[in-house]
Short mmCIF file of C-alpha atoms (C1' of nucleotides) in Angstrom, two decimals:
data_model
loop_
_atom_site.label_atom_id
_atom_site.label_comp_id
_atom_site.label_asym_id
_atom_site.label_seq_id
_atom_site.Cartn_x
_atom_site.Cartn_y
_atom_site.Cartn_z
CA MET Z 1 34.18 138.34 97.14
CA GLY Z 2 32.75 141.82 96.72
CA THR Z 3 36.11 143.34 95.88
CA GLU Z 4 35.73 143.66 92.16
CA SER Z 5 35.40 147.06 90.58
CA SER Z 6 32.57 148.15 88.35
CA ILE Z 7 34.80 147.53 85.37
CA GLY Z 8 35.35 143.95 86.45
CA LYS Z 9 31.65 143.25 86.64
CA GLU Z 10 31.01 144.01 83.01
CA LEU Z 11 34.08 142.21 81.70
CA ASN Z 12 34.46 138.69 80.57
CA LEU Z 13 37.93 137.96 81.86
CA GLY Z 14 38.13 134.58 80.18
CA LEU Z 15 40.57 133.52 77.51
CA ASN Z 16 38.39 134.24 74.50
CA ASN Z 17 39.34 137.82 73.75
CA ARG Z 18 43.06 137.43 74.27
CA LEU Z 19 45.46 139.48 72.20
CA LYS Z 20 47.31 137.07 69.96
CA ARG Z 21 51.01 136.62 69.34
CA ASP Z 22 50.97 138.85 66.27
CA PHE Z 23 50.02 141.88 68.31
CA PHE Z 24 53.45 141.85 69.96
CA LEU Z 25 55.51 141.27 66.83
CA ARG Z 26 55.36 144.95 65.89
CA ASP Z 27 57.57 147.82 66.92
CA ALA Z 28 57.59 148.84 70.57
CA PHE Z 29 56.23 152.33 69.92
CA LEU Z 30 53.08 150.84 68.41
CA VAL Z 31 52.75 148.12 71.02
CA ALA Z 32 53.29 150.57 73.89
CA THR Z 33 50.62 152.97 72.70
CA GLN Z 34 48.13 150.27 71.78
CA LEU Z 35 48.50 148.47 75.10
CA LEU Z 36 47.07 151.49 76.91
CA GLY Z 37 43.55 150.76 78.09
CA LYS Z 38 43.91 147.02 77.66
CA ILE Z 39 43.32 144.55 80.47
CA LEU Z 40 46.19 142.48 81.83
CA ILE Z 41 45.15 139.24 83.48
CA TYR Z 42 47.25 136.94 85.61
CA ARG Z 43 45.99 133.67 87.00
CA LYS Z 44 47.93 131.88 89.67
CA ASN Z 45 46.44 128.81 91.30
CA LYS Z 46 42.81 129.82 91.79
CA ALA Z 47 43.52 133.51 92.07
CA LEU Z 48 42.61 135.89 89.28
CA LEU Z 49 44.24 139.27 89.13
CA ALA Z 50 43.34 141.87 86.54
CA GLY Z 51 44.22 145.47 85.86
CA LYS Z 52 43.91 148.02 83.11
CA ILE Z 53 47.20 149.16 81.62
CA VAL Z 54 47.35 152.93 82.11
CA GLU Z 55 51.04 153.78 81.65
CA THR Z 56 53.75 152.34 79.40
CA GLU Z 57 57.15 153.19 77.99
CA ALA Z 58 58.78 152.06 74.75
CA TYR Z 59 62.42 150.95 74.69
CA LEU Z 60 63.70 150.92 71.17
CA GLY Z 61 66.53 148.44 71.17
CA ILE Z 62 70.09 148.83 69.96
CA LYS Z 63 69.86 152.51 69.04
CA ASP Z 64 68.19 153.62 72.27
CA LYS Z 65 70.66 154.64 74.98
CA ALA Z 66 68.06 153.96 77.65
CA SER Z 67 67.47 150.40 76.53
CA HIS Z 68 68.98 147.35 78.18
CA SER Z 69 69.83 146.21 74.66
CA TYR Z 70 71.60 149.42 73.62
CA ARG Z 71 74.36 148.72 71.10
CA GLY Z 72 73.31 145.11 70.99
CA LYS Z 73 74.25 144.36 74.55
CA LYS Z 74 73.19 140.81 75.32
CA THR Z 75 73.63 139.21 78.73
CA GLU Z 76 72.01 136.50 80.83
CA ARG Z 77 69.57 139.13 82.04
CA THR Z 78 68.68 140.68 78.69
CA LYS Z 79 68.87 137.78 76.26
CA ILE Z 80 65.10 137.39 76.22
CA LEU Z 81 64.85 140.75 74.45
CA TYR Z 82 66.35 139.14 71.37
CA GLU Z 83 63.55 136.63 71.06
CA GLU Z 84 60.23 137.38 69.46
CA GLY Z 85 57.62 139.71 70.88
CA GLY Z 86 55.05 138.65 73.45
CA LEU Z 87 57.42 137.29 76.10
CA LEU Z 88 57.79 138.64 79.62
CA TYR Z 89 61.06 140.28 80.70
CA PRO Z 90 60.99 140.69 84.47
CA TYR Z 91 64.16 141.85 86.18
CA THR Z 92 65.36 142.89 89.61
CA ILE Z 93 66.11 146.51 90.32
CA TYR Z 94 67.78 148.06 93.39
CA GLY Z 95 68.10 144.63 94.89
CA ILE Z 96 64.55 144.62 96.16
CA TYR Z 97 62.07 145.24 93.40
CA THR Z 98 60.93 143.44 90.29
CA CYS Z 99 59.64 145.35 87.31
CA CYS Z 100 58.76 144.04 83.94
CA ASN Z 101 58.68 144.56 80.21
CA ILE Z 102 56.92 142.84 77.38
CA VAL Z 103 59.29 141.96 74.58
CA SER Z 104 58.22 143.48 71.27
CA ASN Z 105 58.98 143.18 67.57
CA ILE Z 106 60.23 140.14 65.68
CA ALA Z 107 63.09 137.93 66.85
CA GLY Z 108 66.46 139.65 66.55
CA ILE Z 109 65.10 143.16 67.14
CA PRO Z 110 65.45 143.64 70.91
CA GLU Z 111 62.67 146.10 71.70
CA SER Z 112 60.32 146.08 74.66
CA VAL Z 113 57.47 147.84 76.38
CA PHE Z 114 57.84 148.71 80.05
CA ILE Z 115 54.57 148.45 81.95
CA ARG Z 116 54.62 151.28 84.49
CA ALA Z 117 51.16 151.28 86.02
CA LEU Z 118 47.81 149.52 86.09
CA GLU Z 119 44.36 150.32 87.37
CA PRO Z 120 43.18 147.46 89.60
CA ILE Z 121 40.13 145.65 88.29
CA GLU Z 122 39.95 142.26 89.95
CA GLY Z 123 41.67 140.55 92.87
CA ILE Z 124 42.25 143.58 95.03
CA GLU Z 125 42.23 141.51 98.22
CA ILE Z 126 45.03 139.36 96.85
CA MET Z 127 46.96 142.45 95.80
CA LYS Z 128 46.68 143.78 99.35
CA LYS Z 129 47.99 140.51 100.67
CA ASN Z 130 50.94 140.71 98.29
CA SER Z 131 51.65 144.32 99.30
CA PRO Z 132 50.84 144.22 103.02
CA LYS Z 133 52.20 147.65 103.92
CA VAL Z 134 50.27 149.50 101.25
CA LYS Z 135 47.46 151.62 102.65
CA THR Z 136 45.57 152.83 99.59
CA ILE Z 137 44.16 151.04 96.58
CA LYS Z 138 46.00 153.42 94.30
CA ALA Z 139 49.41 152.54 95.72
CA LEU Z 140 48.85 148.89 94.92
CA THR Z 141 49.48 149.40 91.24
CA ASN Z 142 50.57 152.96 90.40
CA GLY Z 143 54.25 152.22 89.81
CA PRO Z 144 56.33 149.71 87.85
CA CYS Z 145 57.51 147.80 90.92
CA ARG Z 146 54.27 148.27 92.80
CA TRP Z 147 51.94 146.53 90.42
CA THR Z 148 54.36 143.63 89.92
CA ARG Z 149 54.60 143.15 93.69
CA SER Z 150 50.83 143.31 94.11
CA PHE Z 151 50.31 140.86 91.26
CA GLY Z 152 53.03 138.54 92.52
CA ILE Z 153 55.00 138.74 89.28
CA LYS Z 154 58.33 137.01 89.89
CA LYS Z 155 61.45 136.46 87.87
CA SER Z 156 60.39 132.85 87.49
CA LEU Z 157 58.05 134.22 84.79
CA TYR Z 158 61.08 135.18 82.69
CA GLY Z 159 60.20 134.40 79.07
CA CYS Z 160 56.57 133.55 79.84
CA LYS Z 161 54.18 134.22 76.96
CA VAL Z 162 51.76 137.07 77.60
CA TYR Z 163 49.22 135.43 75.30
CA GLY Z 164 48.98 132.14 77.19
CA SER Z 165 46.36 130.79 79.57
CA ASN Z 166 47.76 132.12 82.86
CA LEU Z 167 49.03 135.45 81.68
CA TYR Z 168 47.26 137.35 78.95
CA ILE Z 169 45.93 140.68 77.77
CA GLN Z 170 42.57 141.58 76.28
CA ASP Z 171 40.60 144.48 74.91
CA PRO Z 172 38.49 146.55 77.29
CA PRO Z 173 34.71 146.77 76.85
CA GLU Z 174 33.68 148.77 73.79
CA ARG Z 175 32.54 151.67 75.94
CA GLN Z 176 36.04 152.19 77.33
CA LYS Z 177 38.04 151.98 74.15
CA ARG Z 178 38.22 155.70 73.51
CA ILE Z 179 41.08 157.20 75.49
CA ASP Z 180 43.31 160.25 75.29
CA ILE Z 181 46.98 159.38 75.28
CA VAL Z 182 49.58 161.72 76.75
CA LYS Z 183 53.16 161.38 75.49
CA THR Z 184 56.09 162.49 77.68
CA LYS Z 185 59.71 161.75 78.43
CA ARG Z 186 60.54 158.46 80.07
CA ILE Z 187 61.20 158.31 83.79
CA GLY Z 188 64.43 157.49 85.57
CA ILE Z 189 66.72 157.30 82.55
CA ASP Z 190 68.74 160.51 82.85
CA TYR Z 191 71.83 158.53 81.89
CA ALA Z 192 70.48 158.12 78.35
CA GLY Z 193 71.70 161.46 77.02
CA SER Z 194 69.75 162.65 74.00
CA ASP Z 195 67.43 159.66 74.13
CA ALA Z 196 66.24 160.81 77.55
CA ASP Z 197 64.37 163.63 75.81
CA ARG Z 198 62.34 161.46 73.47
CA ASN Z 199 58.63 161.19 74.16
CA LEU Z 200 58.42 157.45 74.64
CA ARG Z 201 56.33 157.37 77.80
CA PHE Z 202 52.61 157.08 77.30
CA TYR Z 203 49.72 157.27 79.71
CA ILE Z 204 45.97 157.62 79.76
CA LYS Z 205 45.06 161.24 80.31
CA ASN Z 206 43.53 161.98 83.71
CA ASN Z 207 43.76 158.41 84.88
CA PRO Z 208 44.41 158.46 88.65
CA TYR Z 209 46.52 155.31 88.62
CA VAL Z 210 49.35 156.76 86.55
CA SER Z 211 52.58 156.80 88.57
CA LYS Z 212 53.60 159.96 90.41
CA ARG Z 213 56.71 162.08 91.06
CA ARG Z 214 60.13 162.39 89.46
CA ARG Z 215 60.91 164.03 86.16
"C1'" DA U 1 87.62 139.11 92.91
"C1'" DT U 2 85.97 143.70 93.14
"C1'" DT U 3 83.09 147.43 92.34
"C1'" DG U 4 79.58 150.69 90.84
"C1'" DA U 5 75.19 151.67 89.65
"C1'" DG U 6 70.39 150.88 88.84
"C1'" DA U 7 63.66 151.75 83.69
"C1'" DT U 8 62.19 152.49 92.39
"C1'" DT U 9 60.01 152.99 96.66
"C1'" DA U 10 59.25 154.24 101.42
"C1'" DT U 11 60.57 157.03 104.89
"C1'" DT U 12 62.68 161.25 107.08
"C1'" DA T 1 66.38 164.36 100.42
"C1'" DT T 2 68.07 159.86 100.98
"C1'" DA T 3 68.46 155.04 102.79
"C1'" DA T 4 67.22 150.56 101.57
"C1'" DT T 5 69.35 146.48 99.51
"C1'" DC T 6 71.46 143.16 96.20
"C1'" DT T 7 71.88 141.56 91.55
"C1'" DC T 8 74.06 142.12 87.51
"C1'" DA T 9 77.62 143.06 84.57
"C1'" DA T 10 81.89 145.50 83.63
"C1'" DT T 11 86.45 145.90 84.94
"C1'" DC T 12 90.70 144.74 87.23
#
DNA sequence: ATTGAGATTATT
DNA sequence: ATAATCTCAATC
């Protein structure tokens, strides 16, 4: 292969260190901040794709004007939010892109964590194949619809557990656990009024794979 | 049945 | 700056 990063070489990407179901049954603020630095792994057929989570946002359910579940709204698209934490909520945006959340908190509390950007670790050649027009490694994964395209995350994964055997998340190596977290306003939710000003976007300070532009 | 807008990206 | 592009969900 020869495409793996230095991080990938010192990681055991197997199933052993997976985060368990309980991790996701807590509030989205906690899950969003604690997911930073963790490794997301997706296996499809024989391919193995892995990336470090470097940017997240918390969506705090029925009281959050930016949330798809604001005021308890429940539709075919959003019903998964009302199930327990640890399930994938992919959805189509602007007709062309797929982006995805991880459902958080216990059943009945429709919170989620939006995964905005990853740092590629393993499977870069496959990512390039999935995003054929992309010219730089960075652009493979530094946006919410970019990393999902490069990973091949489809809406068919709606409701998939993120602590299963094909899709899971694990701790980084001990050496990389210390990170500085920056907290800012969320992106692209100007319609959310006062909730647009809350600092519910989190990213790893100075990480080059954090998404760019916009306010 | 119609319509309006979107948790974005790529291009001009 | 703005077109792309179409699904979803609200409204008529």
